Amino acid sequence: MQIRVINPNTTASMTKKIGEAAQHIAAPGTRVVATNPRSGPASIESHFDEAISAVGVLEEVRAGELEQADAYIIACFGDPGLLAARELTRAPVIGIAEAAFHMATLISTRFSIVTTLGRTGIIAEHLLQSYGFAHHCRRVRAAEIPVLDLEDKGNAALDRIIEECLRARDQDNIGAIVLGCGGMADLREQISREVGLPIVEGVTAAMKLAESLVSLGLGTSKHGDLAFPRPKAFSGQFEHLSQLGR
Ligand code: 2AL
């Protein structure tokens, strides 16, 4: 089984870290291919960053189709381009936010999210609403660290995340915590030990859901709105996307 894990930002060190966390949790026989778009933002911390990154995600799904990937994971907590990506393939496509929400509700009745910057909290709130998980989430918290601070070798960012997780545990009346950034893919076990609550991390959650769907022979439905896009002309820098429809 080949799972293509797409980091929607262009920071190669984060892509490597995400790929290693995904391969570490994978079943024997599952091969992880971790990629990021060639163009786009170095990190995704705004609606603007997210909109630009979505095109890169779609390019990576196109590339994965040529390599016959069995499943795709969108490894940014805003799940950029998720439904559009599903239109491009019969394989399952899973966003790390939706994967984490699903898993958290299987082990707790209420969870809080600990994300990076406060300004990106609204992105998580919109996803909770649109996916139907809003009433399961008590609070979206922010460690107030820029995404790329997670790439620093020191522990300052980790310490801030742990502090916020401890506040969530002590104040929010919750059973689990969801980590709200793809760059936290390697932190699950350490935070879990420090905080003593189940910590759900999206990349690892998405891996297990993707493997399950592939094992069950379940892929993206081509019946209805997730059918391949209708072929049409695209102009300018998007001309190469004209051939996307099938
Ligand atoms: C993210 C994420 O997961 N990757 C990135 O670049 N920005 N979102 C976030 N809330 O930190």
PDB file of C-alpha atoms and ligand atoms in Angstrom:
ATOM      1  CA  MET A   1       0.000   0.000   0.000  1.00  0.00           C
ATOM      2  CA  GLN A   2       1.374   3.413  -0.943  1.00  0.00           C
ATOM      3  CA  ILE A   3       0.100   6.455   0.958  1.00  0.00           C
ATOM      4  CA  ARG A   4       1.038   9.874  -0.341  1.00  0.00           C
ATOM      5  CA  VAL A   5       1.286  12.299   2.559  1.00  0.00           C
ATOM      6  CA  ILE A   6       1.115  15.861   1.253  1.00  0.00           C
ATOM      7  CA  ASN A   7       2.484  18.655   3.409  1.00  0.00           C
ATOM      8  CA  PRO A   8       0.715  21.661   1.851  1.00  0.00           C
ATOM      9  CA  ASN A   9       3.459  24.103   2.823  1.00  0.00           C
ATOM     10  CA  THR A  10       6.851  24.219   1.107  1.00  0.00           C
ATOM     11  CA  THR A  11       9.123  23.661   4.132  1.00  0.00           C
ATOM     12  CA  ALA A  12      11.118  20.513   3.338  1.00  0.00           C
ATOM     13  CA  SER A  13      12.183  19.847   6.960  1.00  0.00           C
ATOM     14  CA  MET A  14       8.517  19.750   7.997  1.00  0.00           C
ATOM     15  CA  THR A  15       7.691  17.401   5.112  1.00  0.00           C
ATOM     16  CA  LYS A  16      10.484  15.063   6.243  1.00  0.00           C
ATOM     17  CA  LYS A  17       9.296  15.115   9.857  1.00  0.00           C
ATOM     18  CA  ILE A  18       5.692  14.444   8.829  1.00  0.00           C
ATOM     19  CA  GLY A  19       6.794  11.606   6.546  1.00  0.00           C
ATOM     20  CA  GLU A  20       8.833   9.969   9.306  1.00  0.00           C
ATOM     21  CA  ALA A  21       5.961  10.177  11.805  1.00  0.00           C
ATOM     22  CA  ALA A  22       3.614   8.681   9.206  1.00  0.00           C
ATOM     23  CA  GLN A  23       6.000   5.836   8.306  1.00  0.00           C
ATOM     24  CA  HIS A  24       6.656   5.140  11.997  1.00  0.00           C
ATOM     25  CA  ILE A  25       2.949   4.508  12.680  1.00  0.00           C
ATOM     26  CA  ALA A  26       2.312   2.682   9.387  1.00  0.00           C
ATOM     27  CA  ALA A  27       1.522  -1.028   9.187  1.00  0.00           C
ATOM     28  CA  PRO A  28       4.199  -3.338   7.768  1.00  0.00           C
ATOM     29  CA  GLY A  29       3.833  -3.219   4.001  1.00  0.00           C
ATOM     30  CA  THR A  30       2.633   0.404   3.923  1.00  0.00           C
ATOM     31  CA  ARG A  31       4.991   2.775   2.135  1.00  0.00           C
ATOM     32  CA  VAL A  32       4.736   6.500   2.862  1.00  0.00           C
ATOM     33  CA  VAL A  33       5.658   8.995   0.161  1.00  0.00           C
ATOM     34  CA  ALA A  34       5.904  12.429   1.773  1.00  0.00           C
ATOM     35  CA  THR A  35       5.795  15.415  -0.552  1.00  0.00           C
ATOM     36  CA  ASN A  36       5.171  19.151  -0.623  1.00  0.00           C
ATOM     37  CA  PRO A  37       4.247  21.526  -3.434  1.00  0.00           C
ATOM     38  CA  ARG A  38       7.041  23.159  -5.393  1.00  0.00           C
ATOM     39  CA  SER A  39       5.394  26.588  -5.066  1.00  0.00           C
ATOM     40  CA  GLY A  40       3.498  28.196  -2.238  1.00  0.00           C
ATOM     41  CA  PRO A  41       3.855  29.509   1.300  1.00  0.00           C
ATOM     42  CA  ALA A  42       6.569  28.256   3.692  1.00  0.00           C
ATOM     43  CA  SER A  43       3.878  27.872   6.353  1.00  0.00           C
ATOM     44  CA  ILE A  44       0.114  28.185   6.437  1.00  0.00           C
ATOM     45  CA  GLU A  45      -1.111  30.679   9.022  1.00  0.00           C
ATOM     46  CA  SER A  46      -3.907  32.617   7.321  1.00  0.00           C
ATOM     47  CA  HIS A  47      -6.829  32.270   4.914  1.00  0.00           C
ATOM     48  CA  PHE A  48      -4.553  33.721   2.225  1.00  0.00           C
ATOM     49  CA  ASP A  49      -1.792  31.144   2.795  1.00  0.00           C
ATOM     50  CA  GLU A  50      -4.393  28.428   2.778  1.00  0.00           C
ATOM     51  CA  ALA A  51      -5.994  29.507  -0.510  1.00  0.00           C
ATOM     52  CA  ILE A  52      -2.633  29.560  -2.290  1.00  0.00           C
ATOM     53  CA  SER A  53      -1.572  26.223  -0.797  1.00  0.00           C
ATOM     54  CA  ALA A  54      -4.705  24.458  -2.028  1.00  0.00           C
ATOM     55  CA  VAL A  55      -3.497  24.645  -5.648  1.00  0.00           C
ATOM     56  CA  GLY A  56      -0.218  23.008  -4.613  1.00  0.00           C
ATOM     57  CA  VAL A  57      -2.142  20.211  -2.885  1.00  0.00           C
ATOM     58  CA  LEU A  58      -4.081  19.530  -6.100  1.00  0.00           C
ATOM     59  CA  GLU A  59      -0.837  19.417  -8.101  1.00  0.00           C
ATOM     60  CA  GLU A  60       0.501  16.840  -5.641  1.00  0.00           C
ATOM     61  CA  VAL A  61      -2.618  14.682  -6.030  1.00  0.00           C
ATOM     62  CA  ARG A  62      -2.161  14.813  -9.817  1.00  0.00           C
ATOM     63  CA  ALA A  63       1.431  13.631  -9.372  1.00  0.00           C
ATOM     64  CA  GLY A  64       0.270  10.887  -7.015  1.00  0.00           C
ATOM     65  CA  GLU A  65      -2.217   9.617  -9.599  1.00  0.00           C
ATOM     66  CA  LEU A  66       0.668   9.008 -12.014  1.00  0.00           C
ATOM     67  CA  GLU A  67       2.349   6.917  -9.304  1.00  0.00           C
ATOM     68  CA  GLN A  68      -0.921   5.110  -8.496  1.00  0.00           C
ATOM     69  CA  ALA A  69      -1.032   6.128  -4.856  1.00  0.00           C
ATOM     70  CA  ASP A  70      -3.548   4.098  -2.833  1.00  0.00           C
ATOM     71  CA  ALA A  71      -4.521   6.992  -0.545  1.00  0.00           C
ATOM     72  CA  TYR A  72      -3.714  10.643   0.147  1.00  0.00           C
ATOM     73  CA  ILE A  73      -3.336  12.601   3.355  1.00  0.00           C
ATOM     74  CA  ILE A  74      -3.488  16.397   3.442  1.00  0.00           C
ATOM     75  CA  ALA A  75      -1.159  17.190   6.324  1.00  0.00           C
ATOM     76  CA  CYS A  76      -2.169  20.721   7.298  1.00  0.00           C
ATOM     77  CA  PHE A  77      -4.743  21.399   9.990  1.00  0.00           C
ATOM     78  CA  GLY A  78      -6.906  23.562   7.682  1.00  0.00           C
ATOM     79  CA  ASP A  79      -7.388  20.565   5.338  1.00  0.00           C
ATOM     80  CA  PRO A  80      -6.721  22.889   2.337  1.00  0.00           C
ATOM     81  CA  GLY A  81      -8.277  21.740  -0.932  1.00  0.00           C
ATOM     82  CA  LEU A  82      -9.804  18.604   0.600  1.00  0.00           C
ATOM     83  CA  LEU A  83     -13.006  18.307  -1.441  1.00  0.00           C
ATOM     84  CA  ALA A  84     -11.296  19.443  -4.651  1.00  0.00           C
ATOM     85  CA  ALA A  85      -8.581  16.819  -4.084  1.00  0.00           C
ATOM     86  CA  ARG A  86     -11.252  14.144  -3.690  1.00  0.00           C
ATOM     87  CA  GLU A  87     -12.642  15.073  -7.096  1.00  0.00           C
ATOM     88  CA  LEU A  88      -9.302  14.205  -8.703  1.00  0.00           C
ATOM     89  CA  THR A  89      -8.990  10.594  -7.572  1.00  0.00           C
ATOM     90  CA  ARG A  90     -10.791   7.370  -6.752  1.00  0.00           C
ATOM     91  CA  ALA A  91      -8.424   6.850  -3.822  1.00  0.00           C
ATOM     92  CA  PRO A  92      -9.391   8.016  -0.325  1.00  0.00           C
ATOM     93  CA  VAL A  93      -8.215  11.525   0.587  1.00  0.00           C
ATOM     94  CA  ILE A  94      -8.120  12.395   4.275  1.00  0.00           C
ATOM     95  CA  GLY A  95      -7.453  15.742   5.939  1.00  0.00           C
ATOM     96  CA  ILE A  96      -5.602  15.686   9.250  1.00  0.00           C
ATOM     97  CA  ALA A  97      -8.159  17.902  10.992  1.00  0.00           C
ATOM     98  CA  GLU A  98     -11.090  15.713  10.017  1.00  0.00           C
ATOM     99  CA  ALA A  99      -9.133  12.555  10.922  1.00  0.00           C
ATOM    100  CA  ALA A 100      -8.279  13.935  14.358  1.00  0.00           C
ATOM    101  CA  PHE A 101     -11.884  15.052  15.023  1.00  0.00           C
ATOM    102  CA  HIS A 102     -13.261  11.636  14.094  1.00  0.00           C
ATOM    103  CA  MET A 103     -10.740   9.780  16.279  1.00  0.00           C
ATOM    104  CA  ALA A 104     -11.164  12.147  19.239  1.00  0.00           C
ATOM    105  CA  THR A 105     -14.926  11.545  19.298  1.00  0.00           C
ATOM    106  CA  LEU A 106     -14.347   7.774  19.411  1.00  0.00           C
ATOM    107  CA  ILE A 107     -12.428   8.029  22.685  1.00  0.00           C
ATOM    108  CA  SER A 108     -14.014  11.050  24.419  1.00  0.00           C
ATOM    109  CA  THR A 109     -17.251  13.015  24.454  1.00  0.00           C
ATOM    110  CA  ARG A 110     -15.488  16.401  24.529  1.00  0.00           C
ATOM    111  CA  PHE A 111     -12.074  17.544  23.328  1.00  0.00           C
ATOM    112  CA  SER A 112     -10.110  20.773  23.021  1.00  0.00           C
ATOM    113  CA  ILE A 113      -7.747  21.708  20.209  1.00  0.00           C
ATOM    114  CA  VAL A 114      -4.284  23.165  20.830  1.00  0.00           C
ATOM    115  CA  THR A 115      -3.057  24.890  17.690  1.00  0.00           C
ATOM    116  CA  THR A 116      -0.222  27.253  16.767  1.00  0.00           C
ATOM    117  CA  LEU A 117      -1.308  30.888  16.365  1.00  0.00           C
ATOM    118  CA  GLY A 118      -4.558  32.308  17.740  1.00  0.00           C
ATOM    119  CA  ARG A 119      -5.438  33.771  14.357  1.00  0.00           C
ATOM    120  CA  THR A 120      -5.634  30.299  12.809  1.00  0.00           C
ATOM    121  CA  GLY A 121      -8.130  29.154  15.438  1.00  0.00           C
ATOM    122  CA  ILE A 122     -10.955  30.414  13.256  1.00  0.00           C
ATOM    123  CA  ILE A 123      -9.913  27.963  10.523  1.00  0.00           C
ATOM    124  CA  ALA A 124     -10.321  25.065  12.958  1.00  0.00           C
ATOM    125  CA  GLU A 125     -13.652  26.502  14.153  1.00  0.00           C
ATOM    126  CA  HIS A 126     -14.968  26.688  10.591  1.00  0.00           C
ATOM    127  CA  LEU A 127     -13.948  23.057  10.011  1.00  0.00           C
ATOM    128  CA  LEU A 128     -15.613  21.921  13.255  1.00  0.00           C
ATOM    129  CA  GLN A 129     -18.810  23.604  12.018  1.00  0.00           C
ATOM    130  CA  SER A 130     -18.725  22.293   8.487  1.00  0.00           C
ATOM    131  CA  TYR A 131     -17.788  18.724   9.503  1.00  0.00           C
ATOM    132  CA  GLY A 132     -20.443  18.662  12.253  1.00  0.00           C
ATOM    133  CA  PHE A 133     -18.063  18.337  15.221  1.00  0.00           C
ATOM    134  CA  ALA A 134     -18.621  21.764  16.815  1.00  0.00           C
ATOM    135  CA  HIS A 135     -20.547  20.439  19.807  1.00  0.00           C
ATOM    136  CA  HIS A 136     -17.747  17.953  20.594  1.00  0.00           C
ATOM    137  CA  CYS A 137     -15.115  20.673  20.908  1.00  0.00           C
ATOM    138  CA  ARG A 138     -15.003  22.706  24.118  1.00  0.00           C
ATOM    139  CA  ARG A 139     -12.325  25.168  23.118  1.00  0.00           C
ATOM    140  CA  VAL A 140      -9.808  25.990  20.421  1.00  0.00           C
ATOM    141  CA  ARG A 141      -6.612  27.043  22.180  1.00  0.00           C
ATOM    142  CA  ALA A 142      -3.412  28.496  20.750  1.00  0.00           C
ATOM    143  CA  ALA A 143       0.161  28.104  21.992  1.00  0.00           C
ATOM    144  CA  GLU A 144       0.901  31.369  20.112  1.00  0.00           C
ATOM    145  CA  ILE A 145       3.868  29.953  18.248  1.00  0.00           C
ATOM    146  CA  PRO A 146       4.461  30.524  14.533  1.00  0.00           C
ATOM    147  CA  VAL A 147       4.347  27.231  12.595  1.00  0.00           C
ATOM    148  CA  LEU A 148       8.027  27.340  11.659  1.00  0.00           C
ATOM    149  CA  ASP A 149       9.059  27.568  15.335  1.00  0.00           C
ATOM    150  CA  LEU A 150       8.179  23.866  15.380  1.00  0.00           C
ATOM    151  CA  GLU A 151      11.220  23.349  13.141  1.00  0.00           C
ATOM    152  CA  ASP A 152      13.622  24.829  15.720  1.00  0.00           C
ATOM    153  CA  LYS A 153      15.760  22.297  17.504  1.00  0.00           C
ATOM    154  CA  GLY A 154      15.204  23.821  20.963  1.00  0.00           C
ATOM    155  CA  ASN A 155      12.253  22.901  23.147  1.00  0.00           C
ATOM    156  CA  ALA A 156      10.668  26.365  23.490  1.00  0.00           C
ATOM    157  CA  ALA A 157       7.758  25.591  21.152  1.00  0.00           C
ATOM    158  CA  LEU A 158       7.171  22.191  22.719  1.00  0.00           C
ATOM    159  CA  ASP A 159       7.142  23.751  26.195  1.00  0.00           C
ATOM    160  CA  ARG A 160       4.498  26.286  25.098  1.00  0.00           C
ATOM    161  CA  ILE A 161       2.338  23.533  23.608  1.00  0.00           C
ATOM    162  CA  ILE A 162       2.607  21.419  26.754  1.00  0.00           C
ATOM    163  CA  GLU A 163       1.682  24.428  28.933  1.00  0.00           C
ATOM    164  CA  GLU A 164      -1.424  25.029  26.831  1.00  0.00           C
ATOM    165  CA  CYS A 165      -2.350  21.327  26.892  1.00  0.00           C
ATOM    166  CA  LEU A 166      -2.086  21.363  30.708  1.00  0.00           C
ATOM    167  CA  ARG A 167      -4.412  24.398  30.822  1.00  0.00           C
ATOM    168  CA  ALA A 168      -6.843  22.563  28.544  1.00  0.00           C
ATOM    169  CA  ARG A 169      -6.717  19.484  30.780  1.00  0.00           C
ATOM    170  CA  ASP A 170      -7.259  21.490  33.981  1.00  0.00           C
ATOM    171  CA  GLN A 171      -9.816  24.054  32.776  1.00  0.00           C
ATOM    172  CA  ASP A 172     -11.832  22.660  29.865  1.00  0.00           C
ATOM    173  CA  ASN A 173     -13.540  19.577  31.327  1.00  0.00           C
ATOM    174  CA  ILE A 174     -12.439  17.418  28.403  1.00  0.00           C
ATOM    175  CA  GLY A 175     -11.387  13.828  27.797  1.00  0.00           C
ATOM    176  CA  ALA A 176      -8.874  14.339  24.990  1.00  0.00           C
ATOM    177  CA  ILE A 177      -6.756  16.948  23.249  1.00  0.00           C
ATOM    178  CA  VAL A 178      -6.338  17.358  19.491  1.00  0.00           C
ATOM    179  CA  LEU A 179      -3.017  18.804  18.300  1.00  0.00           C
ATOM    180  CA  GLY A 180      -3.729  21.442  15.657  1.00  0.00           C
ATOM    181  CA  CYS A 181      -0.776  21.503  13.268  1.00  0.00           C
ATOM    182  CA  GLY A 182       0.906  19.079  10.879  1.00  0.00           C
ATOM    183  CA  GLY A 183       4.240  20.225  12.302  1.00  0.00           C
ATOM    184  CA  MET A 184       3.297  18.576  15.615  1.00  0.00           C
ATOM    185  CA  ALA A 185       3.306  15.106  14.012  1.00  0.00           C
ATOM    186  CA  ASP A 186       6.323  13.968  16.063  1.00  0.00           C
ATOM    187  CA  LEU A 187       5.119  15.309  19.428  1.00  0.00           C
ATOM    188  CA  ARG A 188       2.164  13.062  20.269  1.00  0.00           C
ATOM    189  CA  GLU A 189       3.865  10.553  22.559  1.00  0.00           C
ATOM    190  CA  GLN A 190       5.907  13.110  24.469  1.00  0.00           C
ATOM    191  CA  ILE A 191       2.929  15.415  25.082  1.00  0.00           C
ATOM    192  CA  SER A 192       0.779  12.465  26.059  1.00  0.00           C
ATOM    193  CA  ARG A 193       3.320  11.446  28.712  1.00  0.00           C
ATOM    194  CA  GLU A 194       3.502  14.986  30.140  1.00  0.00           C
ATOM    195  CA  VAL A 195      -0.225  15.692  30.101  1.00  0.00           C
ATOM    196  CA  GLY A 196      -1.703  12.300  30.941  1.00  0.00           C
ATOM    197  CA  LEU A 197      -4.687  12.621  28.580  1.00  0.00           C
ATOM    198  CA  PRO A 198      -5.192  10.950  25.209  1.00  0.00           C
ATOM    199  CA  ILE A 199      -3.503  13.184  22.631  1.00  0.00           C
ATOM    200  CA  VAL A 200      -4.876  12.855  19.109  1.00  0.00           C
ATOM    201  CA  GLU A 201      -2.515  13.978  16.360  1.00  0.00           C
ATOM    202  CA  GLY A 202      -3.849  14.349  12.847  1.00  0.00           C
ATOM    203  CA  VAL A 203      -1.097  12.865  10.667  1.00  0.00           C
ATOM    204  CA  THR A 204      -0.971   9.627  12.646  1.00  0.00           C
ATOM    205  CA  ALA A 205      -4.778   9.500  12.931  1.00  0.00           C
ATOM    206  CA  ALA A 206      -5.133  10.033   9.180  1.00  0.00           C
ATOM    207  CA  MET A 207      -2.614   7.274   8.450  1.00  0.00           C
ATOM    208  CA  LYS A 208      -4.633   4.714  10.370  1.00  0.00           C
ATOM    209  CA  LEU A 209      -7.906   5.839   8.765  1.00  0.00           C
ATOM    210  CA  ALA A 210      -6.347   5.744   5.294  1.00  0.00           C
ATOM    211  CA  GLU A 211      -4.990   2.229   5.850  1.00  0.00           C
ATOM    212  CA  SER A 212      -8.420   1.119   7.093  1.00  0.00           C
ATOM    213  CA  LEU A 213     -10.245   2.511   4.071  1.00  0.00           C
ATOM    214  CA  VAL A 214      -7.789   0.950   1.624  1.00  0.00           C
ATOM    215  CA  SER A 215      -8.004  -2.407   3.446  1.00  0.00           C
ATOM    216  CA  LEU A 216     -11.784  -2.250   3.206  1.00  0.00           C
ATOM    217  CA  GLY A 217     -11.603  -1.476  -0.510  1.00  0.00           C
ATOM    218  CA  LEU A 218     -13.270   1.902   0.084  1.00  0.00           C
ATOM    219  CA  GLY A 219     -12.293   4.893  -2.041  1.00  0.00           C
ATOM    220  CA  THR A 220     -13.716   8.305  -2.867  1.00  0.00           C
ATOM    221  CA  SER A 221     -17.172   7.925  -4.389  1.00  0.00           C
ATOM    222  CA  LYS A 222     -17.387   8.984  -8.012  1.00  0.00           C
ATOM    223  CA  HIS A 223     -21.162   9.019  -7.740  1.00  0.00           C
ATOM    224  CA  GLY A 224     -22.354  12.599  -7.257  1.00  0.00           C
ATOM    225  CA  ASP A 225     -20.446  15.738  -6.387  1.00  0.00           C
ATOM    226  CA  LEU A 226     -17.040  14.060  -5.942  1.00  0.00           C
ATOM    227  CA  ALA A 227     -17.028  12.769  -9.532  1.00  0.00           C
ATOM    228  CA  PHE A 228     -14.044  13.858 -11.630  1.00  0.00           C
ATOM    229  CA  PRO A 229     -14.347  17.565 -12.595  1.00  0.00           C
ATOM    230  CA  ARG A 230     -15.857  18.280 -15.997  1.00  0.00           C
ATOM    231  CA  PRO A 231     -13.063  18.831 -18.557  1.00  0.00           C
ATOM    232  CA  LYS A 232     -12.791  22.426 -19.687  1.00  0.00           C
ATOM    233  CA  ALA A 233     -10.297  25.009 -20.816  1.00  0.00           C
ATOM    234  CA  PHE A 234      -8.086  26.639 -18.196  1.00  0.00           C
ATOM    235  CA  SER A 235      -5.997  29.602 -19.274  1.00  0.00           C
ATOM    236  CA  GLY A 236      -2.677  31.172 -18.331  1.00  0.00           C
ATOM    237  CA  GLN A 237      -0.653  29.551 -15.563  1.00  0.00           C
ATOM    238  CA  PHE A 238      -3.431  26.989 -15.021  1.00  0.00           C
ATOM    239  CA  GLU A 239      -3.596  25.814 -18.637  1.00  0.00           C
ATOM    240  CA  HIS A 240      -2.056  22.438 -17.701  1.00  0.00           C
ATOM    241  CA  LEU A 241      -5.057  21.756 -15.459  1.00  0.00           C
ATOM    242  CA  SER A 242      -7.398  21.552 -18.484  1.00  0.00           C
ATOM    243  CA  GLN A 243      -6.777  17.801 -18.687  1.00  0.00           C
ATOM    244  CA  LEU A 244      -7.860  17.054 -15.140  1.00  0.00           C
ATOM    245  CA  GLY A 245     -11.355  15.803 -15.945  1.00  0.00           C
ATOM    246  CA  ARG A 246     -11.910  12.153 -16.850  1.00  0.00           C
TER     247      ARG A 246
HETATM  248  C1  2AL B   1      -0.751  24.657   9.748  1.00  0.00           C
HETATM  249  C2  2AL B   1      -0.311  23.334   9.531  1.00  0.00           C
HETATM  250  O1  2AL B   1      -0.811  22.313   9.984  1.00  0.00           O
HETATM  251  N1  2AL B   1       0.761  23.440   8.703  1.00  0.00           N
HETATM  252  C3  2AL B   1       0.973  24.749   8.433  1.00  0.00           C
HETATM  253  O2  2AL B   1       1.860  25.201   7.705  1.00  0.00           O
HETATM  254  N2  2AL B   1       0.028  25.471   9.089  1.00  0.00           N
HETATM  255  N3  2AL B   1      -1.856  25.006  10.501  1.00  0.00           N
HETATM  256  C4  2AL B   1      -1.764  25.420  11.803  1.00  0.00           C
HETATM  257  N4  2AL B   1      -2.907  25.737  12.420  1.00  0.00           N
HETATM  258  O3  2AL B   1      -0.692  25.536  12.355  1.00  0.00           O
END
